[in-house]
Tab-separated table of C-alpha atoms and ligand atoms in Angstrom:
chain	number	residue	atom	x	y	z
O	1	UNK	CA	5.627	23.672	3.124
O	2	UNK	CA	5.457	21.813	6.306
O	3	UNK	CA	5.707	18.087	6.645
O	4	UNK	CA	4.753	16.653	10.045
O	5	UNK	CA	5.745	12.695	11.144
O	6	UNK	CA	4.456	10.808	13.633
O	7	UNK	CA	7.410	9.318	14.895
O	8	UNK	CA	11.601	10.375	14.468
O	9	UNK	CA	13.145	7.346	13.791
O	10	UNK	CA	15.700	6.851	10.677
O	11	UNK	CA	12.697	6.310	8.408
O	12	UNK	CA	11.427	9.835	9.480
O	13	UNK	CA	15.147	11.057	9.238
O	14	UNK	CA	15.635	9.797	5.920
O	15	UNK	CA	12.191	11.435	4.793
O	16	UNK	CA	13.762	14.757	6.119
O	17	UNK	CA	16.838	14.628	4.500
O	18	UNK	CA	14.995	13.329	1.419
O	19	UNK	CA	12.787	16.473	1.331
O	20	UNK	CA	15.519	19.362	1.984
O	21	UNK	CA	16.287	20.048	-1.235
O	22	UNK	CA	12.671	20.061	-2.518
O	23	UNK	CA	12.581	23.189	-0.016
O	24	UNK	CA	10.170	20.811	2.565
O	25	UNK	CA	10.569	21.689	6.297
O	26	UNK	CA	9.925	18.905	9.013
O	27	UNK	CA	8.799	18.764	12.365
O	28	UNK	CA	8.266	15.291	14.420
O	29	UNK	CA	6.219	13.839	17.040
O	30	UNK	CA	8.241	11.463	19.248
O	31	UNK	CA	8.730	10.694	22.705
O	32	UNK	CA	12.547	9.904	23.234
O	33	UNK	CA	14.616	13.136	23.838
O	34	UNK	CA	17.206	11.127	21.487
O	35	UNK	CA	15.122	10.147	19.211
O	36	UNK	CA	17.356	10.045	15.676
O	37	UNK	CA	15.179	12.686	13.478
O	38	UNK	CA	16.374	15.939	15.746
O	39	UNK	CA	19.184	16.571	13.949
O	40	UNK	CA	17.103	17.220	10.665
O	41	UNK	CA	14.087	18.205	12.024
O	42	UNK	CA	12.163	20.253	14.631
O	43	UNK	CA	10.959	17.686	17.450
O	44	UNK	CA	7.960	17.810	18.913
O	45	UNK	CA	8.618	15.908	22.400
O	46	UNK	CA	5.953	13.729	24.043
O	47	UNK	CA	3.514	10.947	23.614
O	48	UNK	CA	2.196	9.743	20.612
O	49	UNK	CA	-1.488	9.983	22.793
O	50	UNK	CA	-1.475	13.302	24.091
O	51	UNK	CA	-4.047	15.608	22.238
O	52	UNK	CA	-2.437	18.284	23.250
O	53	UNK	CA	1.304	16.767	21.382
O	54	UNK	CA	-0.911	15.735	18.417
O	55	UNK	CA	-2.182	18.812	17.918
O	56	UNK	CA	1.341	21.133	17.938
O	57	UNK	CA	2.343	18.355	15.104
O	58	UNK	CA	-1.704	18.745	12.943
O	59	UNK	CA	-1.238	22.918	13.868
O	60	UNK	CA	0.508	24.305	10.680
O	61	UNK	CA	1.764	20.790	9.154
O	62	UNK	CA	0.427	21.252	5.182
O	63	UNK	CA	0.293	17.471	5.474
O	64	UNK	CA	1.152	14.604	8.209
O	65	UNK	CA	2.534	11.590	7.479
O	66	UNK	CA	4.164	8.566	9.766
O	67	UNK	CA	7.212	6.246	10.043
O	68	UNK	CA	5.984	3.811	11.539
O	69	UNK	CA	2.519	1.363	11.659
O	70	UNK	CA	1.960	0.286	15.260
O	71	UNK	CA	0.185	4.141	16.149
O	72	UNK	CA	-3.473	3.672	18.012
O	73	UNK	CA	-5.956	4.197	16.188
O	74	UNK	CA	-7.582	6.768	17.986
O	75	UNK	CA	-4.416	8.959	18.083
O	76	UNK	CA	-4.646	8.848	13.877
O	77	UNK	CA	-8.642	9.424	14.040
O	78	UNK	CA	-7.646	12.625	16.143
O	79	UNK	CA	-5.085	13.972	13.929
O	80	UNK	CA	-7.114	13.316	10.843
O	81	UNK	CA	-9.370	15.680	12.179
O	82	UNK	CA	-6.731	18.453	12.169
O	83	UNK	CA	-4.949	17.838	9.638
O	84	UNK	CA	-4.540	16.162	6.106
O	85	UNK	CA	-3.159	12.941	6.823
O	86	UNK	CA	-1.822	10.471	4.514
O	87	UNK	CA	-1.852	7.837	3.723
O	88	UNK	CA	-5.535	7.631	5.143
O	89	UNK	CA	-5.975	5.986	8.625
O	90	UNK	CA	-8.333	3.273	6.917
O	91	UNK	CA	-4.838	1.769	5.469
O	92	UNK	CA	-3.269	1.772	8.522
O	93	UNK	CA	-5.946	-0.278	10.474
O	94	UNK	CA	-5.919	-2.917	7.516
O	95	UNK	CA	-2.370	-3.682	7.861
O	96	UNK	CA	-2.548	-3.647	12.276
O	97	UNK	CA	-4.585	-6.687	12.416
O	98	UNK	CA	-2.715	-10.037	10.747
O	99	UNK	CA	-6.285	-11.690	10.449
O	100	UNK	CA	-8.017	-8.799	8.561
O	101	UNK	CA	-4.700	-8.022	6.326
O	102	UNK	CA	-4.463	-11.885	5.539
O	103	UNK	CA	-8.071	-11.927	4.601
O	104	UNK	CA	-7.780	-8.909	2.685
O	105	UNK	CA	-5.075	-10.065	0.454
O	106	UNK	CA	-7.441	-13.248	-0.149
O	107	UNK	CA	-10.439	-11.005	-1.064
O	108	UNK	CA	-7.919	-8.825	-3.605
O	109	UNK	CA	-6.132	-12.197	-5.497
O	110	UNK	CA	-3.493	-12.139	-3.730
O	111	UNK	CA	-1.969	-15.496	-2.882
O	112	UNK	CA	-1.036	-16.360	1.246
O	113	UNK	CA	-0.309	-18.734	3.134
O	114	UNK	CA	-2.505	-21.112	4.323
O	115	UNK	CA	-4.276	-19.713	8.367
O	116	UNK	CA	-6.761	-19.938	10.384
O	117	UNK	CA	-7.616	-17.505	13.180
O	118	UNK	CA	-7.206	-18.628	16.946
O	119	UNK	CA	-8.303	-17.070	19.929
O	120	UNK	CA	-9.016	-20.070	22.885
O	121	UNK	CA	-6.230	-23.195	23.197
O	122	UNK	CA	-8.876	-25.172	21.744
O	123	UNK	CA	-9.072	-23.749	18.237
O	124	UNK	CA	-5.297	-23.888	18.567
O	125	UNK	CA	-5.101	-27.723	18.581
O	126	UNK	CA	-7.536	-27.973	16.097
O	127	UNK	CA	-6.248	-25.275	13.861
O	128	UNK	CA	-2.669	-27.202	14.108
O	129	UNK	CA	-4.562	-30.656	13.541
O	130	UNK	CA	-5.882	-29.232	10.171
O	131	UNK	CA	-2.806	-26.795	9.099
O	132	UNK	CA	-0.210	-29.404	10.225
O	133	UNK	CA	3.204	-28.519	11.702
O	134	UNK	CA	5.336	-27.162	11.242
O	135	UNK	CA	3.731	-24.020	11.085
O	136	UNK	CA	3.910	-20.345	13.155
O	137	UNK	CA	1.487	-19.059	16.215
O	138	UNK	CA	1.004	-15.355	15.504
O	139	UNK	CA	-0.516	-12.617	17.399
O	140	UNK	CA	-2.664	-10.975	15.433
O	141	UNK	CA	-1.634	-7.211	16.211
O	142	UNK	CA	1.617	-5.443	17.617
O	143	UNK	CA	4.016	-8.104	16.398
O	144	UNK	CA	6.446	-6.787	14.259
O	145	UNK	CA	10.404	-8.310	13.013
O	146	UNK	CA	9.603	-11.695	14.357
O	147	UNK	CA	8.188	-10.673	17.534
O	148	UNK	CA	4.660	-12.063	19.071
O	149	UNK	CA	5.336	-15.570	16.845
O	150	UNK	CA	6.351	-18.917	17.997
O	151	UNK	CA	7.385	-21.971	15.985
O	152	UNK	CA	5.109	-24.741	15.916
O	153	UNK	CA	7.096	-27.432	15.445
O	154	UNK	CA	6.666	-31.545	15.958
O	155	UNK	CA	6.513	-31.757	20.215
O	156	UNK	CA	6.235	-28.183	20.734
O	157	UNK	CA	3.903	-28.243	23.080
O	158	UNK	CA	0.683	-25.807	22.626
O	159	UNK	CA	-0.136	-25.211	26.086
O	160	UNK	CA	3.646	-23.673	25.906
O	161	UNK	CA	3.225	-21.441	22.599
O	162	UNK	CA	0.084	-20.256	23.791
O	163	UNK	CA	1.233	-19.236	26.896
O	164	UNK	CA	3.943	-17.459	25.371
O	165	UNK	CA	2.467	-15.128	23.452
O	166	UNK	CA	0.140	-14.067	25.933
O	167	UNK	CA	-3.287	-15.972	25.004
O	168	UNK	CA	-4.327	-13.150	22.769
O	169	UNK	CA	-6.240	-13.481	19.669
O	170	UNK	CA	-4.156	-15.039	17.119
O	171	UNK	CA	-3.751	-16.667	13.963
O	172	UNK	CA	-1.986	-20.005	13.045
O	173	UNK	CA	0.175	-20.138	9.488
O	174	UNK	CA	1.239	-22.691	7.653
O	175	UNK	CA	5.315	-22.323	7.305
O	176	UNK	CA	6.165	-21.721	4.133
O	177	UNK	CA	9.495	-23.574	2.299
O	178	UNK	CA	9.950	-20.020	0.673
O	179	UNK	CA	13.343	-20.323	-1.944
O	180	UNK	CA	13.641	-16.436	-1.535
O	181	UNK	CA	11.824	-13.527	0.442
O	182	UNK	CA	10.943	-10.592	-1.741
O	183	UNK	CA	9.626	-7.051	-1.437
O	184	UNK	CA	7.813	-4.676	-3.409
O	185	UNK	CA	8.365	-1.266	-3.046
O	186	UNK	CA	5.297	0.984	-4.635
O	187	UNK	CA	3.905	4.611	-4.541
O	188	UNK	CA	0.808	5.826	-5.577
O	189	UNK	CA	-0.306	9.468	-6.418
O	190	UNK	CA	-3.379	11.132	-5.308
O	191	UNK	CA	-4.579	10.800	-8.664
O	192	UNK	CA	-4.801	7.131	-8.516
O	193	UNK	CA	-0.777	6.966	-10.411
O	194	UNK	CA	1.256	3.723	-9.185
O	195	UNK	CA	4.985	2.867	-9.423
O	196	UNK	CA	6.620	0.198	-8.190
O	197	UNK	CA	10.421	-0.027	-7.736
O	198	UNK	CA	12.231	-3.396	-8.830
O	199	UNK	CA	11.857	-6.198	-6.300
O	200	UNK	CA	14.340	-6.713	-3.397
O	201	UNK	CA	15.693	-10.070	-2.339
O	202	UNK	CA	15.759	-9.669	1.240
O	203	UNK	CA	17.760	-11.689	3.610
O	204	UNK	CA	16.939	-11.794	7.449
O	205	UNK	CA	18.769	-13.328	10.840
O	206	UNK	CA	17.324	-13.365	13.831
O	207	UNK	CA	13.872	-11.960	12.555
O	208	UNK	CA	15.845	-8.646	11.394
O	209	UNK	CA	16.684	-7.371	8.221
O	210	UNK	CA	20.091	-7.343	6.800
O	211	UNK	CA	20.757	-7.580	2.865
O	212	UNK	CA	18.399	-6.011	0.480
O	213	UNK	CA	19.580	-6.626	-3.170
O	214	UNK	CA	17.330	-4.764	-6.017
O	215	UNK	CA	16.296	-7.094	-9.024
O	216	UNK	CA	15.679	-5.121	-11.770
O	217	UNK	CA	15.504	-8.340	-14.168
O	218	UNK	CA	13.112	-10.206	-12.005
O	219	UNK	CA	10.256	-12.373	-14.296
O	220	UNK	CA	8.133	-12.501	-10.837
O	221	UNK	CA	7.854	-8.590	-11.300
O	222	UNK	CA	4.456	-8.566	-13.367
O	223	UNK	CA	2.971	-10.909	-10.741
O	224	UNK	CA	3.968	-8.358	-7.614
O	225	UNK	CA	2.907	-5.198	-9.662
O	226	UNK	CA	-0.122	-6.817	-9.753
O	227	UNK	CA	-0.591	-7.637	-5.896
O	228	UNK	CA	0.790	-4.064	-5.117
O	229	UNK	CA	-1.488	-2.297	-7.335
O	230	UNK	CA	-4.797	-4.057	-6.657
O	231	UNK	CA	-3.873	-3.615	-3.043
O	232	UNK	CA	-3.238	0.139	-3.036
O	233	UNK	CA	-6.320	0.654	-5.230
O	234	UNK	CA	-8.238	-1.172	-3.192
O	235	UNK	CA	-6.986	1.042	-0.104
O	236	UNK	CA	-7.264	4.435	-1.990
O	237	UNK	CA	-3.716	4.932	-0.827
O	238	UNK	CA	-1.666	7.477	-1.213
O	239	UNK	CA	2.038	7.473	-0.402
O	240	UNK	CA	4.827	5.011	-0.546
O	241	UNK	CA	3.259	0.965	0.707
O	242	UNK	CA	6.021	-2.046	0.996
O	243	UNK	CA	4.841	-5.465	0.599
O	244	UNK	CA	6.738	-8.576	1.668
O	245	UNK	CA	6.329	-11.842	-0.161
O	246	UNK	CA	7.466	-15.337	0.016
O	247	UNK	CA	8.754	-17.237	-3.224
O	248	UNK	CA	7.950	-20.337	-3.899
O	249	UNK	CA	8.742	-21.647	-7.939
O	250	UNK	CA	6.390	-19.278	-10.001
O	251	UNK	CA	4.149	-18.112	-7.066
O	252	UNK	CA	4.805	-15.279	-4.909
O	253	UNK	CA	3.021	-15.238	-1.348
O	254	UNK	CA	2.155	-12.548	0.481
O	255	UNK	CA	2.910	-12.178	4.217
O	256	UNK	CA	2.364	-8.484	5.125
O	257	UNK	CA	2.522	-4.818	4.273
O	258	UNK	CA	3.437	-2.157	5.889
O	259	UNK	CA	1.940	1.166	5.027
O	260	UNK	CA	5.325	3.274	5.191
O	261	UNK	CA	8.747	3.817	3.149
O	262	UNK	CA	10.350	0.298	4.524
O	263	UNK	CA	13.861	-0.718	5.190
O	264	UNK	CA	13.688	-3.106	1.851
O	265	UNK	CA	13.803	-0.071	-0.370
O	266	UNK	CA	16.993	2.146	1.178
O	267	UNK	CA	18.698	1.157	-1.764
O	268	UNK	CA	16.510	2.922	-3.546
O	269	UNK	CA	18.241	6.219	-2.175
O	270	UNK	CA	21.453	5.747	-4.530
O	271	UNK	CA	20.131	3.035	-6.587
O	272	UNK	CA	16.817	4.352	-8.101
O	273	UNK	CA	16.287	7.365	-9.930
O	274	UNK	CA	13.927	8.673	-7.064
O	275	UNK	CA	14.377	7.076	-3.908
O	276	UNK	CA	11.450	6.025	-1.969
O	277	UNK	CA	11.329	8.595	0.638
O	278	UNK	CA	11.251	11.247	-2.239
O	279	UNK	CA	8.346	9.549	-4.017
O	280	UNK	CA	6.887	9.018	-0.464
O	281	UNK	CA	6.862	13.226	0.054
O	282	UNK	CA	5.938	13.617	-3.772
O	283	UNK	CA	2.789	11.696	-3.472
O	284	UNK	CA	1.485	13.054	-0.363
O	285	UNK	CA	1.982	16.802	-1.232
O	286	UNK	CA	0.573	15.859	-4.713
O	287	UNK	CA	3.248	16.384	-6.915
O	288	UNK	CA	4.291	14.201	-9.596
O	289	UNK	CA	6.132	11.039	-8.874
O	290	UNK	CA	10.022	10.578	-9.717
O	291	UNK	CA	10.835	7.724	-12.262
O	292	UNK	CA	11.205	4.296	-9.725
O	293	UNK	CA	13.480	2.695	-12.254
O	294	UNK	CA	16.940	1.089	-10.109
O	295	UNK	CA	20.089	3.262	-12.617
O	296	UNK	CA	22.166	0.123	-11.951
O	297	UNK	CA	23.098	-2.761	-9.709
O	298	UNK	CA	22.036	-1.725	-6.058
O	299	UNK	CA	21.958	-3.287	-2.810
O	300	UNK	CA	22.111	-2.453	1.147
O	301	UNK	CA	23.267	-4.092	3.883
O	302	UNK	CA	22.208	-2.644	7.610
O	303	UNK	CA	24.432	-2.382	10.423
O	304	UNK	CA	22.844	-3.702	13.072
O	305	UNK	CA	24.303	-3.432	17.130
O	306	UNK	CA	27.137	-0.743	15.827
O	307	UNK	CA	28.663	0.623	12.842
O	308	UNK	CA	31.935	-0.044	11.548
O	309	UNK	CA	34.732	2.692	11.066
O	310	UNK	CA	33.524	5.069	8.723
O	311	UNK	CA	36.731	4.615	7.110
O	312	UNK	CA	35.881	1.273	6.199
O	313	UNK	CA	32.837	1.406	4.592
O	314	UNK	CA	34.057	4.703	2.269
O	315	UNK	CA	37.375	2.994	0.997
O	316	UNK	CA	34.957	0.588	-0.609
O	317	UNK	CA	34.553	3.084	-3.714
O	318	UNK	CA	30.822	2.077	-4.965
O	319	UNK	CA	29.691	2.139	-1.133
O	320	UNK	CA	27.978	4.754	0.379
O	321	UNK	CA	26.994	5.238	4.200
O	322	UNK	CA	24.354	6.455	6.035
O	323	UNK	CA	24.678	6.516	9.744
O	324	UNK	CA	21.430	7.699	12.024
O	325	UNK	CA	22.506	9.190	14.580
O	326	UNK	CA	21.919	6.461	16.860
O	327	UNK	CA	23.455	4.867	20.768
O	328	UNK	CA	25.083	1.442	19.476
O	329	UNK	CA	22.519	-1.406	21.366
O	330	UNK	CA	22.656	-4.965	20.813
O	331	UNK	CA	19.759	-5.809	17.930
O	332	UNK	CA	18.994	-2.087	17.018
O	333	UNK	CA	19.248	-0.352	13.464
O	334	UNK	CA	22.102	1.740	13.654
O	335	UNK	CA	22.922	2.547	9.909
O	336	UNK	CA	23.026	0.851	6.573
O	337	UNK	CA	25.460	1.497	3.349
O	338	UNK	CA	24.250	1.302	-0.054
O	339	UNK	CA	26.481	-0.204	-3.395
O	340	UNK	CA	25.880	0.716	-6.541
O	341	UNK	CA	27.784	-0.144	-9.866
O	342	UNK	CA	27.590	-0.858	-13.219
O	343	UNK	CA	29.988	-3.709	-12.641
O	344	UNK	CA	28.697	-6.846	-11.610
O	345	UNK	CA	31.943	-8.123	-10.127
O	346	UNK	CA	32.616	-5.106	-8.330
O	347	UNK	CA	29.105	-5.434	-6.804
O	348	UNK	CA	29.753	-8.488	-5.095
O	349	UNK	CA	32.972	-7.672	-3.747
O	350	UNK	CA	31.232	-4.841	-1.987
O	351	UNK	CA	28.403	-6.142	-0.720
O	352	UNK	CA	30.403	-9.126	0.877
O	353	UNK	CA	32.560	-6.343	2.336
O	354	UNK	CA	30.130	-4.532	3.963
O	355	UNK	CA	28.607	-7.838	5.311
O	356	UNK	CA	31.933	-8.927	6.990
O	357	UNK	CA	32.311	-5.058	8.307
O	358	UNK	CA	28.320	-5.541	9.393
O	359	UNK	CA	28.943	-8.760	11.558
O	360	UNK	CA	32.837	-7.097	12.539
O	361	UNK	CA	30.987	-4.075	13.865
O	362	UNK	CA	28.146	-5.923	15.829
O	363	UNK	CA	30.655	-8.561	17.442
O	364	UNK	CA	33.180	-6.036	18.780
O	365	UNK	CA	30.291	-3.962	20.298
O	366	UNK	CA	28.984	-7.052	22.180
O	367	UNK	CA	32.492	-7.895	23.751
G	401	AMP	P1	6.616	-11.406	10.119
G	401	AMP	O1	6.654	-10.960	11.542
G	401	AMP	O2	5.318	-11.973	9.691
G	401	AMP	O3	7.164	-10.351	9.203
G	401	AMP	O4	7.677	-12.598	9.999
G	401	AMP	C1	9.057	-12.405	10.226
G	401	AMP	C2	9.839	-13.424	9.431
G	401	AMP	O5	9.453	-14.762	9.802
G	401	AMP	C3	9.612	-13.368	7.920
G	401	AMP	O6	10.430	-12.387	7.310
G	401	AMP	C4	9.978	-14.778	7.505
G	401	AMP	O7	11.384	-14.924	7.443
G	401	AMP	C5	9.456	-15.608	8.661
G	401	AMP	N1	8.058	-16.065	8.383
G	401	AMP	C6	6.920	-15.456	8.732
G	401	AMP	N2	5.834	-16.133	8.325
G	401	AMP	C7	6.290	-17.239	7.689
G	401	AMP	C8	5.674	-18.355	7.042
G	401	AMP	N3	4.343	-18.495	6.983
G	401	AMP	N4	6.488	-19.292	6.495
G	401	AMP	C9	7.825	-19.192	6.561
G	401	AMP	N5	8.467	-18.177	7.165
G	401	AMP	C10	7.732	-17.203	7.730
């Protein structure tokens, strides 16, 4: 069988590698001649809107898939008329548009917080007069990690914030005093089947993610099954879906999904029983899906800029690495390494290790 990815990043690498032993072959559609997947998988080079490109990857693929959420729509309408394509391009349009996905998560139950949408500087003053500050200027499409938002905060001027995100359509969110920022990982089956993996606890810097610690134990679990499951059902989806919450006491808030295996859930690679790019492959090609239960205490920390000596990471016994193939840059996703251990001692020592090798790694790169 042939699995075909629009786009060869390390999610689409880790998909391959995921997929080898199930006897899966990959192919990729991506335009950088280093793009991180070529090692694992056959690269189809180019544009993700030339017909022509889309077509090599739809010609022969038993299914297509994709790594990552910011793909036109008319290049998915295209290749869903060649070839099987999951998950379907309906959820990939509901999650492109921060207006639509915020209302959608209203319509389903599913707790937010409070917006209105902007599109002149007029609604924006007025939209700040009734959400208050501080709260967060949005674009409503192609922002991603922190990108396209600007703080709102007392004697931040408007004119300003508007200017700098363009004047395109928008939305204005009332800043949440979250106590943690969680994830739920889930999978659903073309049968209608959903798992979800135990939530992470996700830490970010500078709008990018860097600790992901699985919590197996986690009361707010029922309450994010839930949310994941309405959502998915609602979407008729089919493949692996991460949705990021806020918490605040017993509520959990949802910000956004992304309709993709999602760097919250690497962990789930050593730390699950079926890691999420296996489930991912499983549900598209139909076959059963792996048990999503975590087998003990897991948790990943990214490398971020560069990684650290190899050496490093593997003396730590419990640790393991992944590296992906990729030029060290300033503020890109190089790697990550994964604990996991019975011992909850152990488990902290490790994953403060790592961090201090994370932030070692990325300083001596920038000097
Ligand atoms: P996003 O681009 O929406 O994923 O936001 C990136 C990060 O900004 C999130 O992971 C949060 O740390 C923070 N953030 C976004 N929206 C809010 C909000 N309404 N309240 C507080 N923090 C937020």
């Amino acid at each position: 069988m042939i699995v075909g990815i629009l786009g060869g990043g390390q999610l689409a690498r880790m998909l391959a590698l995921a997929g080898h032993p199930l006897g899966l072959h990959f192919r990729f559609l991506d335009p950088s001649p280093t793009a991180c997947s070529r090692g694992v998988a056959q690269q189809i080079q180019g544009p993700f809107d030339d017909e022509a490109k889309l077509l090599a990857l739809a010609e022969g693929s038993d299914v297509v898939t994709y790594e990552f959420e910011n793909v036109p729509a008319r290049c998915v309408a295209y290749l869903a008329e060649h070839a099987n394509i999951y998950p379907a391009p309906r959820a990939l349009e509901a999650g492109q548009d921060r207006l639509f996905e915020k209302r959608l998560f209203r319509e389903l139950g599913i707790d937010t917080a409070e917006f209105l949408p902007v599109s002149t500087p007029q609604a924006l003053a007025l939209a700040v007069k009734q959400l208050g500050r501080p709260a967060l200027l949005k674009t409503r499409t192609q922002g991603y990690d922190g990108k396209g938002q600007v703080m709102l905060r007392e004697g931040q001027d408007l004119a300003e914030a508007w200017a700098a995100i363009g004047g395109v359509p928008a939305i204005v969110e009332a800043l949440v005093p979250f106590e943690r920022e969680l994830s739920v990982i889930a999978v659903r089956a073309r049968d209608g089947e959903v798992r979800c993996y135990p939530l992470s606890e996700n830490t970010h810097r500078d709008g990018i993610l860097r600790l992901a610690v699985s919590r197996p134990d986690e009361p707010l679990q029922g309450l994010a099954r839930g949310y994941a499951t309405r959502l998915l059902g609602h979407l008729d989806y089919v493949g692996v879906l991460a949705l990021e919450l806020f918490q605040q006491g017993e509520r959990l808030l949802a910000n956004e999904f992304a309709p993709r295996v999602h760097n919250s859930g690497h962990w789930t690679i050593e730390g699950a029983e079926t890691s999420q790019f296996e489930n991912h492959l499983r549900a598209i090609l139909g076959l059963p899906l792996g048990r999503t239960e975590a087998v003990e205490h897991a948790a990943m920390v990214n490398f971020i800029g560069a990684l650290p000596p190899a050496a490093e990471v593997l003396k730590l016994p419990q640790a393991h690495l992944h590296a992906y193939d990729k030029a060290p840059r300033p503020g890109r996703k190089v790697g990550h390494a994964t604990v996991r251990t019975p011992d909850r001692a152990v488990f902290e020592q490790h994953v403060e290790a790592l961090q201090r090798l994370a932030a070692g790694a990325a300083t001596d790169k920038n000097h």
